[in-house]
Amino acid sequence: MRRFSRAPLLPEAGQGGAPLTAVIAVISSLACLALAAFILIASASNAWTDELKSSFTIQVKGVDAEEIGERLKSAQEILSSTPGVENIKVVESKDAAKLLEPWLGKGNADALNVPALIEVKLNKEAQTDVAALSERLQSISPGVILDDHGGWNDRLADAARSGQALAFAVFALIMGAACAISIFAARAGLSANQEVVSLLHLVGATDDFIAREVQRRFTVIGLRGSMLGLLAATFLLTLFSFATRARGGEGFFLPGLTIGPELLIPLLSVPFAICLVTAIAARLTVLRTLRETY
């Protein structure tokens, strides 16, 4: 007994099937990279702000080295008695002079009365009242200044938000490009198969039936291409992860990238989103074209 398999009414791929799959793969990989950039910027911003919030610097000024030493000792005593202070580090005068070399030149800082610096690390779980601590330090002298890096924190947060907005805009443009390509490909497919579509209309096929056939084809092509794009993006992100680890865990002022669930789960949504966009765009395009033609 001869068996018959169900063949598609419209060509499954045609001459444009492979190029369309390749284009969708490129679009999917770019969308994944844009989404990964959004997630990486958010992770880096959180790491930076947490680090800045858990540390601050104290600058101790004085008219001479003796006065600076006395104020430095008093500041250390206050810090030692403050709950939540985890580590206190006095920056050596030679290290402080090196920080000023780009502006003053080498060896010129020795002739100046360079203020002493104290680096303070806080326990992240402890609730330290930094404002009250600043007032206690000011009671020693107005020359004892606490810098909680608030200005830097705000600038980093603004820069991170700008970077995230840019990454999201790129992602939206890529999704728009996927929609536009689907519309163009659907119209080209209908034009190439005009005789088949006309024959289907003659035998009583509805516009919705033909649109479903085209939608099924674009769903398959979209899913195939977007999954290839996801694999390509994952490969590139893995290379970037290895590169940052080779540089000591950081690269381009960003923390080391770890390919974990917090990154893979959002990336897995990209192929399905692109598949959905291409399928819906193709269906709506076919319905509109058929209504205008027949």
PDB file of C-alpha atoms in Angstrom:
ATOM      1  CA  MET A   1       0.000   0.000   0.000  1.00  0.00           C
ATOM      2  CA  ARG A   2       1.476   3.309  -1.057  1.00  0.00           C
ATOM      3  CA  ARG A   3       1.738   5.989   1.609  1.00  0.00           C
ATOM      4  CA  PHE A   4       1.417   9.680   0.871  1.00  0.00           C
ATOM      5  CA  SER A   5       3.128  12.303   3.000  1.00  0.00           C
ATOM      6  CA  ARG A   6       1.662  15.724   3.583  1.00  0.00           C
ATOM      7  CA  ALA A   7       3.490  18.269   1.415  1.00  0.00           C
ATOM      8  CA  PRO A   8       3.356  21.995   2.054  1.00  0.00           C
ATOM      9  CA  LEU A   9       1.075  23.989  -0.209  1.00  0.00           C
ATOM     10  CA  LEU A  10       3.741  26.667  -0.506  1.00  0.00           C
ATOM     11  CA  PRO A  11       7.457  25.912  -1.006  1.00  0.00           C
ATOM     12  CA  GLU A  12       9.110  25.297   2.337  1.00  0.00           C
ATOM     13  CA  ALA A  13      12.261  27.277   1.664  1.00  0.00           C
ATOM     14  CA  GLY A  14      12.676  28.143  -1.975  1.00  0.00           C
ATOM     15  CA  GLN A  15      15.596  30.149  -3.247  1.00  0.00           C
ATOM     16  CA  GLY A  16      15.324  32.683  -0.431  1.00  0.00           C
ATOM     17  CA  GLY A  17      14.977  30.229   2.463  1.00  0.00           C
ATOM     18  CA  ALA A  18      18.675  29.803   3.245  1.00  0.00           C
ATOM     19  CA  PRO A  19      19.580  33.510   2.915  1.00  0.00           C
ATOM     20  CA  LEU A  20      16.591  34.457   5.072  1.00  0.00           C
ATOM     21  CA  THR A  21      17.704  31.959   7.712  1.00  0.00           C
ATOM     22  CA  ALA A  22      21.214  33.442   7.626  1.00  0.00           C
ATOM     23  CA  VAL A  23      19.905  37.006   7.953  1.00  0.00           C
ATOM     24  CA  ILE A  24      17.694  36.059  10.900  1.00  0.00           C
ATOM     25  CA  ALA A  25      20.667  34.276  12.498  1.00  0.00           C
ATOM     26  CA  VAL A  26      22.742  37.465  12.258  1.00  0.00           C
ATOM     27  CA  ILE A  27      19.877  39.548  13.643  1.00  0.00           C
ATOM     28  CA  SER A  28      19.363  37.087  16.493  1.00  0.00           C
ATOM     29  CA  SER A  29      23.053  37.096  17.429  1.00  0.00           C
ATOM     30  CA  LEU A  30      23.113  40.910  17.457  1.00  0.00           C
ATOM     31  CA  ALA A  31      19.965  40.998  19.598  1.00  0.00           C
ATOM     32  CA  CYS A  32      21.515  38.524  22.042  1.00  0.00           C
ATOM     33  CA  LEU A  33      24.687  40.608  22.258  1.00  0.00           C
ATOM     34  CA  ALA A  34      22.664  43.784  22.862  1.00  0.00           C
ATOM     35  CA  LEU A  35      20.685  42.068  25.625  1.00  0.00           C
ATOM     36  CA  ALA A  36      23.905  40.673  27.114  1.00  0.00           C
ATOM     37  CA  ALA A  37      25.377  44.189  27.103  1.00  0.00           C
ATOM     38  CA  PHE A  38      22.290  45.462  28.941  1.00  0.00           C
ATOM     39  CA  ILE A  39      22.664  42.736  31.597  1.00  0.00           C
ATOM     40  CA  LEU A  40      26.448  43.204  31.880  1.00  0.00           C
ATOM     41  CA  ILE A  41      26.126  46.965  32.348  1.00  0.00           C
ATOM     42  CA  ALA A  42      23.501  46.444  35.055  1.00  0.00           C
ATOM     43  CA  SER A  43      25.728  43.904  36.814  1.00  0.00           C
ATOM     44  CA  ALA A  44      28.771  46.176  36.580  1.00  0.00           C
ATOM     45  CA  SER A  45      26.798  49.166  37.857  1.00  0.00           C
ATOM     46  CA  ASN A  46      25.552  47.209  40.870  1.00  0.00           C
ATOM     47  CA  ALA A  47      29.069  45.976  41.626  1.00  0.00           C
ATOM     48  CA  TRP A  48      30.538  49.478  41.361  1.00  0.00           C
ATOM     49  CA  THR A  49      27.880  51.151  43.492  1.00  0.00           C
ATOM     50  CA  ASP A  50      28.030  48.429  46.152  1.00  0.00           C
ATOM     51  CA  GLU A  51      31.798  48.804  46.317  1.00  0.00           C
ATOM     52  CA  LEU A  52      31.622  52.584  46.603  1.00  0.00           C
ATOM     53  CA  LYS A  53      28.856  52.499  49.203  1.00  0.00           C
ATOM     54  CA  SER A  54      30.873  50.136  51.385  1.00  0.00           C
ATOM     55  CA  SER A  55      33.997  52.311  51.445  1.00  0.00           C
ATOM     56  CA  PHE A  56      35.041  55.909  51.864  1.00  0.00           C
ATOM     57  CA  THR A  57      38.171  58.027  52.143  1.00  0.00           C
ATOM     58  CA  ILE A  58      39.178  60.440  54.882  1.00  0.00           C
ATOM     59  CA  GLN A  59      41.493  63.347  54.127  1.00  0.00           C
ATOM     60  CA  VAL A  60      43.431  64.767  57.071  1.00  0.00           C
ATOM     61  CA  LYS A  61      44.868  68.259  56.563  1.00  0.00           C
ATOM     62  CA  GLY A  62      47.151  70.309  58.789  1.00  0.00           C
ATOM     63  CA  VAL A  63      49.660  73.161  58.796  1.00  0.00           C
ATOM     64  CA  ASP A  64      52.584  70.804  59.333  1.00  0.00           C
ATOM     65  CA  ALA A  65      53.408  67.100  59.568  1.00  0.00           C
ATOM     66  CA  GLU A  66      53.122  67.098  63.381  1.00  0.00           C
ATOM     67  CA  GLU A  67      49.586  68.493  63.347  1.00  0.00           C
ATOM     68  CA  ILE A  68      48.585  66.076  60.600  1.00  0.00           C
ATOM     69  CA  GLY A  69      49.955  63.183  62.676  1.00  0.00           C
ATOM     70  CA  GLU A  70      47.936  64.208  65.744  1.00  0.00           C
ATOM     71  CA  ARG A  71      44.720  64.573  63.772  1.00  0.00           C
ATOM     72  CA  LEU A  72      45.407  61.297  62.002  1.00  0.00           C
ATOM     73  CA  LYS A  73      45.730  59.502  65.329  1.00  0.00           C
ATOM     74  CA  SER A  74      42.478  61.035  66.622  1.00  0.00           C
ATOM     75  CA  ALA A  75      40.658  60.047  63.436  1.00  0.00           C
ATOM     76  CA  GLN A  76      41.889  56.461  63.751  1.00  0.00           C
ATOM     77  CA  GLU A  77      40.612  56.291  67.330  1.00  0.00           C
ATOM     78  CA  ILE A  78      37.151  57.472  66.251  1.00  0.00           C
ATOM     79  CA  LEU A  79      37.083  54.990  63.380  1.00  0.00           C
ATOM     80  CA  SER A  80      38.162  52.114  65.624  1.00  0.00           C
ATOM     81  CA  SER A  81      35.241  52.801  67.955  1.00  0.00           C
ATOM     82  CA  THR A  82      32.681  53.099  65.137  1.00  0.00           C
ATOM     83  CA  PRO A  83      30.419  50.050  64.618  1.00  0.00           C
ATOM     84  CA  GLY A  84      30.510  48.617  61.113  1.00  0.00           C
ATOM     85  CA  VAL A  85      34.052  49.692  60.274  1.00  0.00           C
ATOM     86  CA  GLU A  86      35.750  46.581  58.936  1.00  0.00           C
ATOM     87  CA  ASN A  87      39.165  47.809  57.855  1.00  0.00           C
ATOM     88  CA  ILE A  88      41.236  50.979  58.300  1.00  0.00           C
ATOM     89  CA  LYS A  89      44.232  51.627  56.065  1.00  0.00           C
ATOM     90  CA  VAL A  90      46.449  54.703  56.244  1.00  0.00           C
ATOM     91  CA  VAL A  91      47.889  55.542  52.834  1.00  0.00           C
ATOM     92  CA  GLU A  92      51.646  55.969  53.019  1.00  0.00           C
ATOM     93  CA  SER A  93      52.977  59.443  52.205  1.00  0.00           C
ATOM     94  CA  LYS A  94      55.031  58.083  49.297  1.00  0.00           C
ATOM     95  CA  ASP A  95      51.918  56.446  47.831  1.00  0.00           C
ATOM     96  CA  ALA A  96      49.985  59.699  48.231  1.00  0.00           C
ATOM     97  CA  ALA A  97      52.825  61.554  46.485  1.00  0.00           C
ATOM     98  CA  LYS A  98      52.610  59.108  43.558  1.00  0.00           C
ATOM     99  CA  LEU A  99      48.927  59.949  43.190  1.00  0.00           C
ATOM    100  CA  LEU A 100      49.879  63.614  42.732  1.00  0.00           C
ATOM    101  CA  GLU A 101      52.737  63.015  40.279  1.00  0.00           C
ATOM    102  CA  PRO A 102      50.561  63.379  37.128  1.00  0.00           C
ATOM    103  CA  TRP A 103      49.719  66.949  38.210  1.00  0.00           C
ATOM    104  CA  LEU A 104      52.786  68.073  40.175  1.00  0.00           C
ATOM    105  CA  GLY A 105      55.536  66.079  38.523  1.00  0.00           C
ATOM    106  CA  LYS A 106      57.887  63.545  40.030  1.00  0.00           C
ATOM    107  CA  GLY A 107      59.459  64.599  43.334  1.00  0.00           C
ATOM    108  CA  ASN A 108      57.660  67.947  43.566  1.00  0.00           C
ATOM    109  CA  ALA A 109      55.099  66.695  46.076  1.00  0.00           C
ATOM    110  CA  ASP A 110      57.819  66.235  48.708  1.00  0.00           C
ATOM    111  CA  ALA A 111      58.106  69.996  49.122  1.00  0.00           C
ATOM    112  CA  LEU A 112      54.395  70.319  49.853  1.00  0.00           C
ATOM    113  CA  ASN A 113      52.420  69.540  52.967  1.00  0.00           C
ATOM    114  CA  VAL A 114      50.465  66.628  51.477  1.00  0.00           C
ATOM    115  CA  PRO A 115      47.362  65.659  53.505  1.00  0.00           C
ATOM    116  CA  ALA A 116      47.180  62.179  54.995  1.00  0.00           C
ATOM    117  CA  LEU A 117      44.663  59.739  53.548  1.00  0.00           C
ATOM    118  CA  ILE A 118      42.742  56.972  55.289  1.00  0.00           C
ATOM    119  CA  GLU A 119      40.931  54.270  53.342  1.00  0.00           C
ATOM    120  CA  VAL A 120      37.999  52.832  55.293  1.00  0.00           C
ATOM    121  CA  LYS A 121      36.132  49.636  54.433  1.00  0.00           C
ATOM    122  CA  LEU A 122      32.667  49.085  55.898  1.00  0.00           C
ATOM    123  CA  ASN A 123      30.840  45.880  56.638  1.00  0.00           C
ATOM    124  CA  LYS A 124      28.114  45.645  53.975  1.00  0.00           C
ATOM    125  CA  GLU A 125      25.677  44.058  56.408  1.00  0.00           C
ATOM    126  CA  ALA A 126      26.174  46.718  59.090  1.00  0.00           C
ATOM    127  CA  GLN A 127      24.189  49.959  59.025  1.00  0.00           C
ATOM    128  CA  THR A 128      26.847  52.611  59.600  1.00  0.00           C
ATOM    129  CA  ASP A 129      25.689  56.210  59.984  1.00  0.00           C
ATOM    130  CA  VAL A 130      28.244  57.879  57.719  1.00  0.00           C
ATOM    131  CA  ALA A 131      26.775  61.364  58.284  1.00  0.00           C
ATOM    132  CA  ALA A 132      27.155  61.054  62.064  1.00  0.00           C
ATOM    133  CA  LEU A 133      30.680  59.721  61.610  1.00  0.00           C
ATOM    134  CA  SER A 134      31.539  62.712  59.430  1.00  0.00           C
ATOM    135  CA  GLU A 135      30.342  65.079  62.172  1.00  0.00           C
ATOM    136  CA  ARG A 136      32.495  63.294  64.748  1.00  0.00           C
ATOM    137  CA  LEU A 137      35.533  63.604  62.496  1.00  0.00           C
ATOM    138  CA  GLN A 138      34.775  67.275  61.892  1.00  0.00           C
ATOM    139  CA  SER A 139      34.844  67.787  65.662  1.00  0.00           C
ATOM    140  CA  ILE A 140      38.574  67.036  65.531  1.00  0.00           C
ATOM    141  CA  SER A 141      39.153  69.771  62.972  1.00  0.00           C
ATOM    142  CA  PRO A 142      37.494  71.162  59.834  1.00  0.00           C
ATOM    143  CA  GLY A 143      40.558  69.817  58.043  1.00  0.00           C
ATOM    144  CA  VAL A 144      39.406  66.207  58.580  1.00  0.00           C
ATOM    145  CA  ILE A 145      37.114  65.567  55.611  1.00  0.00           C
ATOM    146  CA  LEU A 146      35.139  62.394  54.887  1.00  0.00           C
ATOM    147  CA  ASP A 147      34.513  61.619  51.209  1.00  0.00           C
ATOM    148  CA  ASP A 148      31.849  58.944  50.709  1.00  0.00           C
ATOM    149  CA  HIS A 149      32.351  58.932  46.904  1.00  0.00           C
ATOM    150  CA  GLY A 150      28.765  60.104  46.433  1.00  0.00           C
ATOM    151  CA  GLY A 151      29.702  62.191  43.400  1.00  0.00           C
ATOM    152  CA  TRP A 152      31.459  59.292  41.706  1.00  0.00           C
ATOM    153  CA  ASN A 153      28.583  56.987  42.586  1.00  0.00           C
ATOM    154  CA  ASP A 154      26.055  59.309  40.960  1.00  0.00           C
ATOM    155  CA  ARG A 155      28.187  59.700  37.823  1.00  0.00           C
ATOM    156  CA  LEU A 156      28.652  55.945  37.497  1.00  0.00           C
ATOM    157  CA  ALA A 157      24.927  55.366  37.968  1.00  0.00           C
ATOM    158  CA  ASP A 158      24.120  57.970  35.293  1.00  0.00           C
ATOM    159  CA  ALA A 159      26.654  56.442  32.903  1.00  0.00           C
ATOM    160  CA  ALA A 160      25.243  52.961  33.536  1.00  0.00           C
ATOM    161  CA  ARG A 161      21.689  54.150  32.871  1.00  0.00           C
ATOM    162  CA  SER A 162      22.832  55.776  29.632  1.00  0.00           C
ATOM    163  CA  GLY A 163      24.586  52.580  28.582  1.00  0.00           C
ATOM    164  CA  GLN A 164      21.521  50.492  29.388  1.00  0.00           C
ATOM    165  CA  ALA A 165      19.287  52.875  27.444  1.00  0.00           C
ATOM    166  CA  LEU A 166      21.624  52.616  24.449  1.00  0.00           C
ATOM    167  CA  ALA A 167      21.681  48.803  24.649  1.00  0.00           C
ATOM    168  CA  PHE A 168      17.879  48.694  24.869  1.00  0.00           C
ATOM    169  CA  ALA A 169      17.562  51.074  21.899  1.00  0.00           C
ATOM    170  CA  VAL A 170      19.875  48.865  19.839  1.00  0.00           C
ATOM    171  CA  PHE A 171      17.839  45.807  20.857  1.00  0.00           C
ATOM    172  CA  ALA A 172      14.604  47.534  19.817  1.00  0.00           C
ATOM    173  CA  LEU A 173      16.106  48.557  16.461  1.00  0.00           C
ATOM    174  CA  ILE A 174      17.234  44.990  15.837  1.00  0.00           C
ATOM    175  CA  MET A 175      13.742  43.664  16.566  1.00  0.00           C
ATOM    176  CA  GLY A 176      12.359  46.298  14.209  1.00  0.00           C
ATOM    177  CA  ALA A 177      14.794  45.121  11.539  1.00  0.00           C
ATOM    178  CA  ALA A 178      13.578  41.546  12.040  1.00  0.00           C
ATOM    179  CA  CYS A 179      10.010  42.727  11.525  1.00  0.00           C
ATOM    180  CA  ALA A 180      10.922  44.690   8.381  1.00  0.00           C
ATOM    181  CA  ILE A 181      12.822  41.767   6.874  1.00  0.00           C
ATOM    182  CA  SER A 182       9.873  39.455   7.539  1.00  0.00           C
ATOM    183  CA  ILE A 183       7.505  41.857   5.779  1.00  0.00           C
ATOM    184  CA  PHE A 184       9.797  42.110   2.761  1.00  0.00           C
ATOM    185  CA  ALA A 185      10.347  38.336   2.608  1.00  0.00           C
ATOM    186  CA  ALA A 186       6.624  37.596   2.919  1.00  0.00           C
ATOM    187  CA  ARG A 187       5.787  39.939   0.042  1.00  0.00           C
ATOM    188  CA  ALA A 188       8.577  38.464  -2.063  1.00  0.00           C
ATOM    189  CA  GLY A 189       7.347  34.951  -1.289  1.00  0.00           C
ATOM    190  CA  LEU A 190       3.793  35.774  -2.335  1.00  0.00           C
ATOM    191  CA  SER A 191       5.052  37.349  -5.542  1.00  0.00           C
ATOM    192  CA  ALA A 192       7.205  34.317  -6.355  1.00  0.00           C
ATOM    193  CA  ASN A 193       4.307  31.922  -5.689  1.00  0.00           C
ATOM    194  CA  GLN A 194       1.555  34.029  -7.233  1.00  0.00           C
ATOM    195  CA  GLU A 195       0.312  31.170  -9.427  1.00  0.00           C
ATOM    196  CA  VAL A 196       0.009  28.816  -6.457  1.00  0.00           C
ATOM    197  CA  VAL A 197      -1.821  31.447  -4.415  1.00  0.00           C
ATOM    198  CA  SER A 198      -4.223  32.152  -7.294  1.00  0.00           C
ATOM    199  CA  LEU A 199      -4.928  28.444  -7.680  1.00  0.00           C
ATOM    200  CA  LEU A 200      -5.630  28.111  -3.967  1.00  0.00           C
ATOM    201  CA  HIS A 201      -8.124  30.959  -4.219  1.00  0.00           C
ATOM    202  CA  LEU A 202      -9.820  29.284  -7.174  1.00  0.00           C
ATOM    203  CA  VAL A 203     -10.367  26.062  -5.220  1.00  0.00           C
ATOM    204  CA  GLY A 204     -11.851  28.000  -2.299  1.00  0.00           C
ATOM    205  CA  ALA A 205      -8.921  28.576   0.065  1.00  0.00           C
ATOM    206  CA  THR A 206      -9.484  31.513   2.398  1.00  0.00           C
ATOM    207  CA  ASP A 207      -7.004  34.294   3.087  1.00  0.00           C
ATOM    208  CA  ASP A 208      -6.632  33.052   6.640  1.00  0.00           C
ATOM    209  CA  PHE A 209      -5.715  29.562   5.416  1.00  0.00           C
ATOM    210  CA  ILE A 210      -2.983  30.898   3.111  1.00  0.00           C
ATOM    211  CA  ALA A 211      -1.724  33.222   5.855  1.00  0.00           C
ATOM    212  CA  ARG A 212      -1.425  30.258   8.234  1.00  0.00           C
ATOM    213  CA  GLU A 213       0.691  28.376   5.701  1.00  0.00           C
ATOM    214  CA  VAL A 214       3.031  31.336   5.289  1.00  0.00           C
ATOM    215  CA  GLN A 215       3.110  31.882   9.050  1.00  0.00           C
ATOM    216  CA  ARG A 216       4.075  28.236   9.601  1.00  0.00           C
ATOM    217  CA  ARG A 217       6.924  28.563   7.117  1.00  0.00           C
ATOM    218  CA  PHE A 218       8.238  31.756   8.713  1.00  0.00           C
ATOM    219  CA  THR A 219       7.924  30.237  12.178  1.00  0.00           C
ATOM    220  CA  VAL A 220      10.201  27.363  11.154  1.00  0.00           C
ATOM    221  CA  ILE A 221      12.707  29.646   9.420  1.00  0.00           C
ATOM    222  CA  GLY A 222      12.618  32.167  12.267  1.00  0.00           C
ATOM    223  CA  LEU A 223      13.164  29.549  14.949  1.00  0.00           C
ATOM    224  CA  ARG A 224      15.952  27.875  13.000  1.00  0.00           C
ATOM    225  CA  GLY A 225      17.778  31.116  12.268  1.00  0.00           C
ATOM    226  CA  SER A 226      17.326  32.609  15.732  1.00  0.00           C
ATOM    227  CA  MET A 227      18.641  29.472  17.427  1.00  0.00           C
ATOM    228  CA  LEU A 228      21.732  29.593  15.209  1.00  0.00           C
ATOM    229  CA  GLY A 229      22.148  33.236  16.189  1.00  0.00           C
ATOM    230  CA  LEU A 230      21.857  32.336  19.865  1.00  0.00           C
ATOM    231  CA  LEU A 231      24.598  29.726  19.485  1.00  0.00           C
ATOM    232  CA  ALA A 232      26.849  32.247  17.703  1.00  0.00           C
ATOM    233  CA  ALA A 233      26.253  34.901  20.378  1.00  0.00           C
ATOM    234  CA  THR A 234      26.904  32.397  23.168  1.00  0.00           C
ATOM    235  CA  PHE A 235      30.177  31.427  21.487  1.00  0.00           C
ATOM    236  CA  LEU A 236      31.270  35.080  21.252  1.00  0.00           C
ATOM    237  CA  LEU A 237      30.295  35.738  24.874  1.00  0.00           C
ATOM    238  CA  THR A 238      32.261  32.669  25.955  1.00  0.00           C
ATOM    239  CA  LEU A 239      35.332  33.990  24.136  1.00  0.00           C
ATOM    240  CA  PHE A 240      34.851  37.350  25.848  1.00  0.00           C
ATOM    241  CA  SER A 241      34.546  35.590  29.205  1.00  0.00           C
ATOM    242  CA  PHE A 242      37.820  33.730  28.661  1.00  0.00           C
ATOM    243  CA  ALA A 243      39.504  36.963  27.518  1.00  0.00           C
ATOM    244  CA  THR A 244      38.454  38.858  30.660  1.00  0.00           C
ATOM    245  CA  ARG A 245      39.609  36.000  32.873  1.00  0.00           C
ATOM    246  CA  ALA A 246      42.985  36.019  31.116  1.00  0.00           C
ATOM    247  CA  ARG A 247      43.257  39.741  31.960  1.00  0.00           C
ATOM    248  CA  GLY A 248      42.738  39.040  35.648  1.00  0.00           C
ATOM    249  CA  GLY A 249      38.942  38.815  35.728  1.00  0.00           C
ATOM    250  CA  GLU A 250      38.241  42.291  34.363  1.00  0.00           C
ATOM    251  CA  GLY A 251      38.369  43.971  31.009  1.00  0.00           C
ATOM    252  CA  PHE A 252      37.437  47.367  29.601  1.00  0.00           C
ATOM    253  CA  PHE A 253      36.505  48.546  33.124  1.00  0.00           C
ATOM    254  CA  LEU A 254      33.860  45.802  33.289  1.00  0.00           C
ATOM    255  CA  PRO A 255      33.753  42.890  35.722  1.00  0.00           C
ATOM    256  CA  GLY A 256      34.482  39.408  34.464  1.00  0.00           C
ATOM    257  CA  LEU A 257      31.593  37.908  32.493  1.00  0.00           C
ATOM    258  CA  THR A 258      30.236  34.612  33.767  1.00  0.00           C
ATOM    259  CA  ILE A 259      28.030  32.525  31.477  1.00  0.00           C
ATOM    260  CA  GLY A 260      25.461  31.526  34.084  1.00  0.00           C
ATOM    261  CA  PRO A 261      21.687  31.182  34.447  1.00  0.00           C
ATOM    262  CA  GLU A 262      21.291  34.911  35.113  1.00  0.00           C
ATOM    263  CA  LEU A 263      22.551  35.510  31.559  1.00  0.00           C
ATOM    264  CA  LEU A 264      21.435  32.398  29.668  1.00  0.00           C
ATOM    265  CA  ILE A 265      17.785  32.513  30.747  1.00  0.00           C
ATOM    266  CA  PRO A 266      17.172  36.022  29.305  1.00  0.00           C
ATOM    267  CA  LEU A 267      19.119  35.102  26.160  1.00  0.00           C
ATOM    268  CA  LEU A 268      16.910  32.056  25.604  1.00  0.00           C
ATOM    269  CA  SER A 269      13.934  34.378  25.261  1.00  0.00           C
ATOM    270  CA  VAL A 270      15.480  36.151  22.251  1.00  0.00           C
ATOM    271  CA  PRO A 271      14.956  33.332  19.681  1.00  0.00           C
ATOM    272  CA  PHE A 272      11.332  32.934  20.703  1.00  0.00           C
ATOM    273  CA  ALA A 273      10.784  36.701  20.558  1.00  0.00           C
ATOM    274  CA  ILE A 274      12.292  36.919  17.068  1.00  0.00           C
ATOM    275  CA  CYS A 275      10.322  33.864  15.955  1.00  0.00           C
ATOM    276  CA  LEU A 276       7.117  35.460  17.234  1.00  0.00           C
ATOM    277  CA  VAL A 277       7.883  38.790  15.547  1.00  0.00           C
ATOM    278  CA  THR A 278       8.696  37.210  12.188  1.00  0.00           C
ATOM    279  CA  ALA A 279       5.639  34.940  12.247  1.00  0.00           C
ATOM    280  CA  ILE A 280       3.185  37.694  13.190  1.00  0.00           C
ATOM    281  CA  ALA A 281       4.706  40.185  10.735  1.00  0.00           C
ATOM    282  CA  ALA A 282       4.527  37.631   7.918  1.00  0.00           C
ATOM    283  CA  ARG A 283       0.923  36.703   8.725  1.00  0.00           C
ATOM    284  CA  LEU A 284      -0.305  40.306   8.846  1.00  0.00           C
ATOM    285  CA  THR A 285       1.580  41.142   5.646  1.00  0.00           C
ATOM    286  CA  VAL A 286       0.049  38.199   3.784  1.00  0.00           C
ATOM    287  CA  LEU A 287      -3.469  39.012   4.964  1.00  0.00           C
ATOM    288  CA  ARG A 288      -3.142  42.635   3.903  1.00  0.00           C
ATOM    289  CA  THR A 289      -1.608  41.761   0.534  1.00  0.00           C
ATOM    290  CA  LEU A 290      -4.284  39.174  -0.254  1.00  0.00           C
ATOM    291  CA  ARG A 291      -7.094  41.557   0.659  1.00  0.00           C
ATOM    292  CA  GLU A 292      -5.630  44.213  -1.621  1.00  0.00           C
ATOM    293  CA  THR A 293      -5.083  41.749  -4.483  1.00  0.00           C
ATOM    294  CA  TYR A 294      -8.173  39.521  -4.438  1.00  0.00           C
TER     295      TYR A 294
END
